mmCIF file of C-alpha atoms (C1' of nucleotides) in Angstrom:
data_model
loop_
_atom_site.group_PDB
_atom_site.id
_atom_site.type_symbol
_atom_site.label_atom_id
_atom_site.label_comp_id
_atom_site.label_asym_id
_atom_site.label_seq_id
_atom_site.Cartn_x
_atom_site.Cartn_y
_atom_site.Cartn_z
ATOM 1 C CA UNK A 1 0.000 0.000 0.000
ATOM 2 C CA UNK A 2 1.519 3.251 -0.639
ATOM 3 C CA UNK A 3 1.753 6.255 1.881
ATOM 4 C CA UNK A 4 -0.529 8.039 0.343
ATOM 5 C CA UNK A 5 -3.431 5.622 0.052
ATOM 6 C CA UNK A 6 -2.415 4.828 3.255
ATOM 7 C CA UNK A 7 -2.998 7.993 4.814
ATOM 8 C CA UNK A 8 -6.376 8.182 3.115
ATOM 9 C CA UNK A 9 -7.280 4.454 4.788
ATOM 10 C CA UNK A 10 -6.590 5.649 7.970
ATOM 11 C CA UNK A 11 -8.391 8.864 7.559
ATOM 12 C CA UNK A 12 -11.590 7.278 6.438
ATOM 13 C CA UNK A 13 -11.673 4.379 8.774
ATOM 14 C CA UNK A 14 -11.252 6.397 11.502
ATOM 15 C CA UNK A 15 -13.711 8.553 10.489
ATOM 16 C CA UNK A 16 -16.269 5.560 10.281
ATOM 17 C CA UNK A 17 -15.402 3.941 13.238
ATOM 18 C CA UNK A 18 -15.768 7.507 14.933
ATOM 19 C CA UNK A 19 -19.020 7.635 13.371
ATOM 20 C CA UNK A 20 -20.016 3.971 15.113
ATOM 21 C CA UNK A 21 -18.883 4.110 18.158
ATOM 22 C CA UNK A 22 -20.892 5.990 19.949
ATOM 23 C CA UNK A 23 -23.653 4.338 19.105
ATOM 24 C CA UNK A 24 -22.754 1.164 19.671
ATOM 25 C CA UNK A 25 -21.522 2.255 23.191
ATOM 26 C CA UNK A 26 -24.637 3.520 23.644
ATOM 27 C CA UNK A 27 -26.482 0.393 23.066
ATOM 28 C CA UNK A 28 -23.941 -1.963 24.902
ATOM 29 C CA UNK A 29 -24.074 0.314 28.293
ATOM 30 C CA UNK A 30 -27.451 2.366 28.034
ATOM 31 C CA UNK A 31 -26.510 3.012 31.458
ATOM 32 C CA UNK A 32 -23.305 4.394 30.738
ATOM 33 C CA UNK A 33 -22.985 6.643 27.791
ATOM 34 C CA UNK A 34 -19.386 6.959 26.394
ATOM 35 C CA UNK A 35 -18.955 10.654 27.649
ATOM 36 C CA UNK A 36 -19.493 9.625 31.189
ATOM 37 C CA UNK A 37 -17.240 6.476 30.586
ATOM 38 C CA UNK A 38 -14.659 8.484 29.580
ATOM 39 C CA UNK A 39 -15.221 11.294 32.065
ATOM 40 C CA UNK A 40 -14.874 8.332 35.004
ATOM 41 C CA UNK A 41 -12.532 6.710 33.451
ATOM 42 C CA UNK A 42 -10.154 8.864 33.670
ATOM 43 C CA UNK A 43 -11.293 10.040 37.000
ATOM 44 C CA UNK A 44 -10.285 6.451 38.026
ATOM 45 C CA UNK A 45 -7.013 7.157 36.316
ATOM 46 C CA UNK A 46 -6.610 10.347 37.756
ATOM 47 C CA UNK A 47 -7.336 9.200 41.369
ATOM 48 C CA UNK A 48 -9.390 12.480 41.060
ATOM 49 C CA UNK A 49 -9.100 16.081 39.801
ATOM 50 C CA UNK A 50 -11.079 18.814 38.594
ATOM 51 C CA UNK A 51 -13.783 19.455 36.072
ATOM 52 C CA UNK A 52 -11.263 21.712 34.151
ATOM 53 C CA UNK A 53 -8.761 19.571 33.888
ATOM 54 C CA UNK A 54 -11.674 17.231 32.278
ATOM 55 C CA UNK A 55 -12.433 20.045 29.982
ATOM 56 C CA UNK A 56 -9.350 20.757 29.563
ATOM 57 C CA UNK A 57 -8.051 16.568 28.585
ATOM 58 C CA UNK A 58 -10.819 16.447 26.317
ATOM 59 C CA UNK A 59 -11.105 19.930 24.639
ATOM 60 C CA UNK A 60 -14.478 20.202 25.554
ATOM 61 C CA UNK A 61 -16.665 23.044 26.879
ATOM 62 C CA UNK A 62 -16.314 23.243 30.533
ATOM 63 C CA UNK A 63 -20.137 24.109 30.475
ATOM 64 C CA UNK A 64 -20.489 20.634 29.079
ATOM 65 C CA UNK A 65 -18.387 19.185 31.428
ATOM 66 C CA UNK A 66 -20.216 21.222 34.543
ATOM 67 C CA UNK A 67 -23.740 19.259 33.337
ATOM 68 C CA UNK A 68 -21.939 15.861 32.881
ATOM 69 C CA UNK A 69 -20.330 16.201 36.284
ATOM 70 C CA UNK A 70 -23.862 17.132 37.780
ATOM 71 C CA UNK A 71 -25.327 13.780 36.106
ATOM 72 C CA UNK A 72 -22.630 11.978 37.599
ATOM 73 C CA UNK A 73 -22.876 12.886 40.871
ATOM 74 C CA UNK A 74 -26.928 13.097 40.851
ATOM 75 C CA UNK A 75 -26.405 9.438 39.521
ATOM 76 C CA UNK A 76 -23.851 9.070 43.149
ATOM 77 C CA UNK A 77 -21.025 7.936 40.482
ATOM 78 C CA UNK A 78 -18.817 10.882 42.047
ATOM 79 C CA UNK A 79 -18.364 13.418 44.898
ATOM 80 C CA UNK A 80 -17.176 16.513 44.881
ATOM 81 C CA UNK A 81 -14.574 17.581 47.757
ATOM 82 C CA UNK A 82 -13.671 20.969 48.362
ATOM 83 C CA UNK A 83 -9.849 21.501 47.767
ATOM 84 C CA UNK A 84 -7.987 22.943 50.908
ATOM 85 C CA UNK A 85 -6.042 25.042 48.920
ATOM 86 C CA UNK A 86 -8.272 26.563 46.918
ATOM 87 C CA UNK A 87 -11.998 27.386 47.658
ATOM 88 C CA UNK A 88 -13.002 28.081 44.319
ATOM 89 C CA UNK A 89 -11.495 24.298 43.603
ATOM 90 C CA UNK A 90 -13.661 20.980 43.624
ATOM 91 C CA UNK A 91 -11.862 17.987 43.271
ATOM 92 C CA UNK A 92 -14.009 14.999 41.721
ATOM 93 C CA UNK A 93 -13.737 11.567 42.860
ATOM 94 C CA UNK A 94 -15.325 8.389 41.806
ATOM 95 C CA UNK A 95 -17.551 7.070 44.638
ATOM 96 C CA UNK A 96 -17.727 3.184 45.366
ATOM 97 C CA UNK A 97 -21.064 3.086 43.072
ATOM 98 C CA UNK A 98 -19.093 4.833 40.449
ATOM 99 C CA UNK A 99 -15.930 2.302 41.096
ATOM 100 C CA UNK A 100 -18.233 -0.517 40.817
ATOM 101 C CA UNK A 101 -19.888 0.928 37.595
ATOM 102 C CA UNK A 102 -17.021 1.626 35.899
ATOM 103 C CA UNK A 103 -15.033 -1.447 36.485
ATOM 104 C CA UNK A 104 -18.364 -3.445 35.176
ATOM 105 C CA UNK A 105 -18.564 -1.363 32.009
ATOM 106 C CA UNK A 106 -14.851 -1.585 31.189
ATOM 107 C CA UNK A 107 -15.276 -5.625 32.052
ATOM 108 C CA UNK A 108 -18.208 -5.928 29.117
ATOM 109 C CA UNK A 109 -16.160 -3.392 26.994
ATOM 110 C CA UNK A 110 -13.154 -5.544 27.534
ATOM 111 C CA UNK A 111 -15.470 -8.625 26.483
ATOM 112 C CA UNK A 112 -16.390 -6.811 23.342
ATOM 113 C CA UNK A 113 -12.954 -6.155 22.244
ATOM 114 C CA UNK A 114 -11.546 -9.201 23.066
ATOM 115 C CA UNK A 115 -13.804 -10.866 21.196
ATOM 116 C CA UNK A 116 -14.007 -9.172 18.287
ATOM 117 C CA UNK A 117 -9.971 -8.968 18.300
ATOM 118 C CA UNK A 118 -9.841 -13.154 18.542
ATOM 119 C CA UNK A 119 -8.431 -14.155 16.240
ATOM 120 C CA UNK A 120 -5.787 -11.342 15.694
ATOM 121 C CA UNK A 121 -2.276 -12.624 15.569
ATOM 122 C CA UNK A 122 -0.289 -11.258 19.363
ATOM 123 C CA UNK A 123 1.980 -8.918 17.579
ATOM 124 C CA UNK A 124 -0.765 -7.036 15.305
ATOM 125 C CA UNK A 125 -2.499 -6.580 18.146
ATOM 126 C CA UNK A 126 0.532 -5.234 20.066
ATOM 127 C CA UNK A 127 1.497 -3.579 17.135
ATOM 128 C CA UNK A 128 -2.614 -1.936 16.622
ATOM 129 C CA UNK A 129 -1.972 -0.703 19.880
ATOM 130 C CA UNK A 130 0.887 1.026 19.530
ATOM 131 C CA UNK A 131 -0.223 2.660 16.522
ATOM 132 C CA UNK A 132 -3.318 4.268 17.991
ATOM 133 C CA UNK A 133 -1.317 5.417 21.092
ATOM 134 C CA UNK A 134 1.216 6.944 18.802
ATOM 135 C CA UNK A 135 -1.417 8.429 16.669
ATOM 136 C CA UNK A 136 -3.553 9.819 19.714
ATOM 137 C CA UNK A 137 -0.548 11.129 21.118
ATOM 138 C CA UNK A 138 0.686 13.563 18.454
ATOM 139 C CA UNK A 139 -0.878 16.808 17.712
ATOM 140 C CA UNK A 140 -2.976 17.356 15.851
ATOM 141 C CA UNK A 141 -6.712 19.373 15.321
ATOM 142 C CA UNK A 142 -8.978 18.314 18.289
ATOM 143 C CA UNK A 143 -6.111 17.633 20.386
ATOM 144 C CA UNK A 144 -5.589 20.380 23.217
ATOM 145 C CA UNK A 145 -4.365 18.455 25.924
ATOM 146 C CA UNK B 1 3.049 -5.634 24.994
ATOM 147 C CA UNK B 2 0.395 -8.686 26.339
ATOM 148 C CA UNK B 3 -2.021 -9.616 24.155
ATOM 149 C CA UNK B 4 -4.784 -8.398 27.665
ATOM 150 C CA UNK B 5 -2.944 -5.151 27.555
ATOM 151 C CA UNK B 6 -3.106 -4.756 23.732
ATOM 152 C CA UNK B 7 -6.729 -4.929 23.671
ATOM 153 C CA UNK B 8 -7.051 -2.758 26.857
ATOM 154 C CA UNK B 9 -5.413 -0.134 25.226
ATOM 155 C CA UNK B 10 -7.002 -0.860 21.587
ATOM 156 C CA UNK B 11 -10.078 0.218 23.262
ATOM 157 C CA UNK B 12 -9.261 3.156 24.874
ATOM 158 C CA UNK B 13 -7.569 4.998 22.201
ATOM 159 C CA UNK B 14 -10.244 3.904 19.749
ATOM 160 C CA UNK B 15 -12.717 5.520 22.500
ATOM 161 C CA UNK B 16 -10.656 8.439 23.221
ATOM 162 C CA UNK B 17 -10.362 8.871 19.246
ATOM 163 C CA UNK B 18 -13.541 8.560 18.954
ATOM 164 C CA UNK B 19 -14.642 10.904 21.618
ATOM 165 C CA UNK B 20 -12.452 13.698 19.723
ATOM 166 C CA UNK B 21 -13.161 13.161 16.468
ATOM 167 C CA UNK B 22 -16.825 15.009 15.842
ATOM 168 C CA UNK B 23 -15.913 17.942 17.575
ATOM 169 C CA UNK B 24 -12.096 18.161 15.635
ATOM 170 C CA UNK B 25 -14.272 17.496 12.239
ATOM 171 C CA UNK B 26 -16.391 20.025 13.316
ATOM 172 C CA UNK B 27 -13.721 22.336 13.864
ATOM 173 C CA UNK B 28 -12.259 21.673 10.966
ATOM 174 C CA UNK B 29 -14.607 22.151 8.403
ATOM 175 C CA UNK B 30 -18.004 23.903 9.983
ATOM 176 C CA UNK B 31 -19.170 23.764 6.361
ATOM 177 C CA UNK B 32 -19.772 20.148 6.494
ATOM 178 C CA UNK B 33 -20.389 18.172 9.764
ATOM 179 C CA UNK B 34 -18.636 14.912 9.778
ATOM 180 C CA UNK B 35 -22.172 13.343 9.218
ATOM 181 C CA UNK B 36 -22.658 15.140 5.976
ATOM 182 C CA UNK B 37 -19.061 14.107 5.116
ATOM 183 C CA UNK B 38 -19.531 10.672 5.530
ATOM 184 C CA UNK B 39 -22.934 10.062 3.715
ATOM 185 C CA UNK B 40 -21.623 12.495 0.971
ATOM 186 C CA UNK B 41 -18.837 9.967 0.758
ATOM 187 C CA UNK B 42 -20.125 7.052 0.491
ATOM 188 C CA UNK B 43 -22.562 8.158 -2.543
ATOM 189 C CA UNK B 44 -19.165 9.103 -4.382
ATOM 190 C CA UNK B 45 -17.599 6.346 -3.482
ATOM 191 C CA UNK B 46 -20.757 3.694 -4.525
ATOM 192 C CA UNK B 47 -22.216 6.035 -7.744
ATOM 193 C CA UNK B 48 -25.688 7.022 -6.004
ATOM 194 C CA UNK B 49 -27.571 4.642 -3.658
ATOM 195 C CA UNK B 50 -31.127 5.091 -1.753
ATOM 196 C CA UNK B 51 -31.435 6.202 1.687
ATOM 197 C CA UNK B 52 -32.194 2.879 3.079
ATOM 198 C CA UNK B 53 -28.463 2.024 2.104
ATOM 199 C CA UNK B 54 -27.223 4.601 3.465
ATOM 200 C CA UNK B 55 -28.828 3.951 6.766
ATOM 201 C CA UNK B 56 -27.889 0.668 6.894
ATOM 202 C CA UNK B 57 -24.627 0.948 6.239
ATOM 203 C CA UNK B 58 -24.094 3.349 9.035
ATOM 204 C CA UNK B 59 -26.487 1.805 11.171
ATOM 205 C CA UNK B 60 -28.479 4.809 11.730
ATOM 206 C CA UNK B 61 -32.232 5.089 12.263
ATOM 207 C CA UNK B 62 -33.989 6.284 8.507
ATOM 208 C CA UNK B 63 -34.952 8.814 10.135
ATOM 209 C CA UNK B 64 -31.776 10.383 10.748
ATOM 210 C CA UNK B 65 -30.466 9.825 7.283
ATOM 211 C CA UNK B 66 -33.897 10.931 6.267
ATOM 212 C CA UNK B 67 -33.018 14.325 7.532
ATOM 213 C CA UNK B 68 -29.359 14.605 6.857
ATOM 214 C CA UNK B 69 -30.412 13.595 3.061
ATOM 215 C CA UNK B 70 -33.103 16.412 3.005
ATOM 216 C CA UNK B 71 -30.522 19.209 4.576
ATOM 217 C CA UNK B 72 -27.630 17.691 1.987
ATOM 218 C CA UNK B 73 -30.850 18.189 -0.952
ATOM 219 C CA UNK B 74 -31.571 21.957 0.242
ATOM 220 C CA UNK B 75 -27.866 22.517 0.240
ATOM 221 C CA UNK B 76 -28.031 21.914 -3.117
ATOM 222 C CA UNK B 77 -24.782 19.208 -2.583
ATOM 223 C CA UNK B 78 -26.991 16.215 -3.873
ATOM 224 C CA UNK B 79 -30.063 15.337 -5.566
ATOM 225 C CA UNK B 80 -33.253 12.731 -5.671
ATOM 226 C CA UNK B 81 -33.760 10.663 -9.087
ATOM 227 C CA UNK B 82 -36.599 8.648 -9.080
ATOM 228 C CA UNK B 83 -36.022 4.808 -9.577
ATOM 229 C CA UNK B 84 -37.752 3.576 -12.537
ATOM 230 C CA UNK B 85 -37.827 0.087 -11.203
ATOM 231 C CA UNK B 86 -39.737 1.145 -7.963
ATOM 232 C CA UNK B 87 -41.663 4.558 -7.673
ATOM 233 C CA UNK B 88 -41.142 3.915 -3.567
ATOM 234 C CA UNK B 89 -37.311 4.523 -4.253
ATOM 235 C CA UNK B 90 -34.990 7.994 -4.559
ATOM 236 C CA UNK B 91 -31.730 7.649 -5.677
ATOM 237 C CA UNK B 92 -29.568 9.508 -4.173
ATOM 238 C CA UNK B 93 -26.507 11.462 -6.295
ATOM 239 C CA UNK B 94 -23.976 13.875 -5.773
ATOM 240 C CA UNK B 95 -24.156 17.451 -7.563
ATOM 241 C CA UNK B 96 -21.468 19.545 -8.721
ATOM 242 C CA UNK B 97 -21.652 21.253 -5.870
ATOM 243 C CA UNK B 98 -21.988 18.550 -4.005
ATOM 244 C CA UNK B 99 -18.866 16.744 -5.513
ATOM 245 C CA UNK B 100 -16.828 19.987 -5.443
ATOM 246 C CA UNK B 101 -17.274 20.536 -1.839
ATOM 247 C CA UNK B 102 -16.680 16.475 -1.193
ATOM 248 C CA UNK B 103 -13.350 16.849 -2.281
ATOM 249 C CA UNK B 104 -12.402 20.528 -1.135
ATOM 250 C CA UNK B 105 -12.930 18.641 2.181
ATOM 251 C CA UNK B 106 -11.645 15.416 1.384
ATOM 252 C CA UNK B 107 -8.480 17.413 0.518
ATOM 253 C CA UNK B 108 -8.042 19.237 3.870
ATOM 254 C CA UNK B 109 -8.875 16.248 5.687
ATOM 255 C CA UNK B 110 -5.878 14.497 3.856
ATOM 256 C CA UNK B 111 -3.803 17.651 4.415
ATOM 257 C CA UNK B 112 -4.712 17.200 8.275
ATOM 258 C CA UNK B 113 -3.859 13.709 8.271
ATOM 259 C CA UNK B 114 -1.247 13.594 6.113
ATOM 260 C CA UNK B 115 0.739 16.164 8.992
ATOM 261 C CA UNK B 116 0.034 14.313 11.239
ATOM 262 C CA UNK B 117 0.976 11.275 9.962
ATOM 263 C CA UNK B 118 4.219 12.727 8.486
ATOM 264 C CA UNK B 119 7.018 11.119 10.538
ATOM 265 C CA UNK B 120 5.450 7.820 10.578
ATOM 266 C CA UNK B 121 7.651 5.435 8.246
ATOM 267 C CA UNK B 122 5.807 4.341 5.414
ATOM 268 C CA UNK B 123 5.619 0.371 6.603
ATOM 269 C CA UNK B 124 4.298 1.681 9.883
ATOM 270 C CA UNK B 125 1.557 3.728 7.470
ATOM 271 C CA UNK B 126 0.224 0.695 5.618
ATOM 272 C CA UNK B 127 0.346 -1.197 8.389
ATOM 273 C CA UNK B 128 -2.055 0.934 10.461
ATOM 274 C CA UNK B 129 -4.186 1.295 7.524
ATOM 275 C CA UNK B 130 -4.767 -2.707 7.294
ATOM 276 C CA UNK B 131 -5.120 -2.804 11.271
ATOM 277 C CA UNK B 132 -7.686 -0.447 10.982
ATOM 278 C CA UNK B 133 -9.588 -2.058 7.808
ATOM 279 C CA UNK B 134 -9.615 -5.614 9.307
ATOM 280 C CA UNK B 135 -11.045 -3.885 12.590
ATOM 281 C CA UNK B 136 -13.849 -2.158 11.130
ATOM 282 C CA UNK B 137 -14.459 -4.891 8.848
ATOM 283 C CA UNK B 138 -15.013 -7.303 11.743
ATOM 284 C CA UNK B 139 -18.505 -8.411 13.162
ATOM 285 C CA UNK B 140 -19.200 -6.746 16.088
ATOM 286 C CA UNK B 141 -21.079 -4.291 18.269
ATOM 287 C CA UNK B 142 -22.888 -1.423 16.775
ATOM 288 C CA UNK B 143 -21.778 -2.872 13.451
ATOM 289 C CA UNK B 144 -24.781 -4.109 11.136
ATOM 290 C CA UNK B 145 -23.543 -2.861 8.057
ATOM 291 C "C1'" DT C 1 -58.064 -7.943 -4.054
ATOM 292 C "C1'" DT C 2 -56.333 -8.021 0.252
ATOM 293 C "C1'" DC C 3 -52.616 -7.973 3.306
ATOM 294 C "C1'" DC C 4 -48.052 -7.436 4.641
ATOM 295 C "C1'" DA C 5 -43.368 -5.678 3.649
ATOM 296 C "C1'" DT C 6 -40.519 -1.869 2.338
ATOM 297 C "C1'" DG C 7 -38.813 3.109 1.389
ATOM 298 C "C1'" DG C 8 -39.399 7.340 3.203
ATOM 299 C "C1'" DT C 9 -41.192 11.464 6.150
ATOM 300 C "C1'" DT C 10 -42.688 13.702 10.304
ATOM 301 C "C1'" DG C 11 -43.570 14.580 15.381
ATOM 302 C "C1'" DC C 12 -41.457 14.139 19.577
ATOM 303 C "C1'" DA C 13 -38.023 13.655 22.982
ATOM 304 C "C1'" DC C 14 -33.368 13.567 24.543
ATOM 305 C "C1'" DA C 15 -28.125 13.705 24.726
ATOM 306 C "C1'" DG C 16 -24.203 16.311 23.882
ATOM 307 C "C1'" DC C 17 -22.220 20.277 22.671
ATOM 308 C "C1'" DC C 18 -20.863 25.453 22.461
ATOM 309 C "C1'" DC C 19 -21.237 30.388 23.499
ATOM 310 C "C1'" DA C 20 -22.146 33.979 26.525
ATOM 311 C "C1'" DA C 21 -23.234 35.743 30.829
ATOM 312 C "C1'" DC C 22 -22.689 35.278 35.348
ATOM 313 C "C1'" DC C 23 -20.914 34.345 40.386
ATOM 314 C "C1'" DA C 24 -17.278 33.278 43.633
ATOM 315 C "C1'" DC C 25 -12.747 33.184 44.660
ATOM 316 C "C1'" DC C 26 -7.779 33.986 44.011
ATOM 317 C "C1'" DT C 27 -3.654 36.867 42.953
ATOM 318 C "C1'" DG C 28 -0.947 40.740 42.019
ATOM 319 C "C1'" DC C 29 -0.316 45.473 42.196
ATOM 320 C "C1'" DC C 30 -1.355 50.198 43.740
ATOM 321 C "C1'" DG D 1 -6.396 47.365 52.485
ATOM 322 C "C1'" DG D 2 -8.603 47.525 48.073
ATOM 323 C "C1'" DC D 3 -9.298 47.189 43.351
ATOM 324 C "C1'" DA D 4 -8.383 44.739 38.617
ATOM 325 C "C1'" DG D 5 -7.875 40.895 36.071
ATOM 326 C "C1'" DG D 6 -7.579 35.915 35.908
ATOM 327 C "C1'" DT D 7 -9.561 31.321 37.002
ATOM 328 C "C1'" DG D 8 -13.031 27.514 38.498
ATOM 329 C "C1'" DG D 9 -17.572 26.612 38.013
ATOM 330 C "C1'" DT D 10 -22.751 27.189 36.937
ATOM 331 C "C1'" DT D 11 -26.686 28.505 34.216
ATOM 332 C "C1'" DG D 12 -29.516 30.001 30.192
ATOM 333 C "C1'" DG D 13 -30.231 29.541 25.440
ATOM 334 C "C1'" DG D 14 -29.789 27.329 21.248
ATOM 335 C "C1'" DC D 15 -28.132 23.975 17.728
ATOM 336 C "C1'" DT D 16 -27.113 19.260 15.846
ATOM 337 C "C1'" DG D 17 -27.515 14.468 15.735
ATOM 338 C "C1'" DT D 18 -30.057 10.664 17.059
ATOM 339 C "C1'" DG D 19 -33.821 7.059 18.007
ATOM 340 C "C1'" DC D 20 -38.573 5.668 18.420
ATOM 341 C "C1'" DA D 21 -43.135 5.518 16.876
ATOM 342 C "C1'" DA D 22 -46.656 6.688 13.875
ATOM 343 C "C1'" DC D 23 -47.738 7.540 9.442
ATOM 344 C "C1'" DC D 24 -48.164 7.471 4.059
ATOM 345 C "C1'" DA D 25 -47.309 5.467 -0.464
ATOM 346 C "C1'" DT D 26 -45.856 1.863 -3.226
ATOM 347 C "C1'" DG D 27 -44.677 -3.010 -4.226
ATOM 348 C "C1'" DG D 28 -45.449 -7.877 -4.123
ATOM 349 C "C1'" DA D 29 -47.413 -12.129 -2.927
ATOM 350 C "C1'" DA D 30 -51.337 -15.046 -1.211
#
DNA sequence: TTCCATGGTTGCACAGCCCAACCACCTGCC
DNA sequence: GGCAGGTGGTTGGGCTGTGCAACCATGGAA
């Protein structure tokens, strides 16, 4: 394949699988939508920080962020805890409910994944990985953080 | 990298891509939402095809692509032809307008990617490309196309 | 001809998003 | 101290994309 057709694959089927996924997120984990996946995941990953740092990591509106942290909490997925240091500061942490949430939705995401990367040969898969990480990583449009 | 690990991180940087990539479409290109740029795609790409395809194919609802078709017709970017086999049936087409904004996009898209992309050796390139292909190609979740 | 399937549209509701305006607090400078 | 400008967060308003359900028109088979 040359670099230019390439570069054209990977543009288009990351566009479609863009275009899937959040459906089919949705209807794996109606309970869970993929923003608030996301949002707790990385509050897990974290081990807690603020909404603008969320807003920030994933270049969205820190309105947006303010209403998904609300559902969150109203759901009892997270607390807020005032930060000593600065009163204007909430830190976000996951709750147990939101601990026990998460790790069940990453479990049947997991699942998913695994099963629909069977039969892939160890190193592509190794190799897949690295390739999104790399690609994720650099900048590019859409990627503030 | 473990196989377990691979697919761990498969998942989140297809999630985190995926979680980006409307919004960094958007930004790129407010002219045409990523939407619009798919469907508009895929009826170059297959020579004119009826809504039900299209909705299919992406596994949306016909209503959606109902009203995506009807804001792509008043744009004036593609057009209905009745199907002489079966009155029920539009087929959709591109315009010249419709064509001519396709690949203005198409082309900064490319540009986009192409920087992006531009210190990845060519092997690693075509590579990625098949990774990506074979995944989206796969049965799985969300995928009925 | 009658009945069901299929292609498509419309009404309705909801999620996710952004922008702008706003409040509360912090920080630096006079 | 006190004011100005910056920062964290919320709220109001509005738009897009989406699904579901109900509907209409046409096609096709019993």
């Amino acid at each position: 394949m040359h670099t230019a057709d390439a570069v054209e694959t990977i543009q288009r089927e990351m566009t479609v699988f863009a275009r899937r996924a959040r459906a089919a997120a949705g209807r794996m984990h109606p309970e869970l939508s993929l923003v608030s996946y996301t949002l707790l995941g990385h509050l897990e990953e974290s081990g807690g920080c603020r909404a603008t740092d969320l807003a920030v990591h994933y270049a969205l509106d820190k309105s947006t962020v303010s209403r998904q942290v609300a559902g969150l909490e109203r759901a009892g997925l997270i607390e807020r805890r005032p930060d000593a240091a600065d009163q204007r500061v909430q830190v976000l942490h996951l709750t147990g409910a939101g601990r026990h949430i998460l790790a069940q939705v990453t479990e049947s995401r997991r699942a998913a994944f695994r099963e629909r990367l069977a039969d892939w040969p160890a190193q592509d898969l190794s190799r897949f990985a690295d390739y999104l990480v790399r690609y994720n990583a650099s900048p590019g449009p859409g990627r503030q953080d």
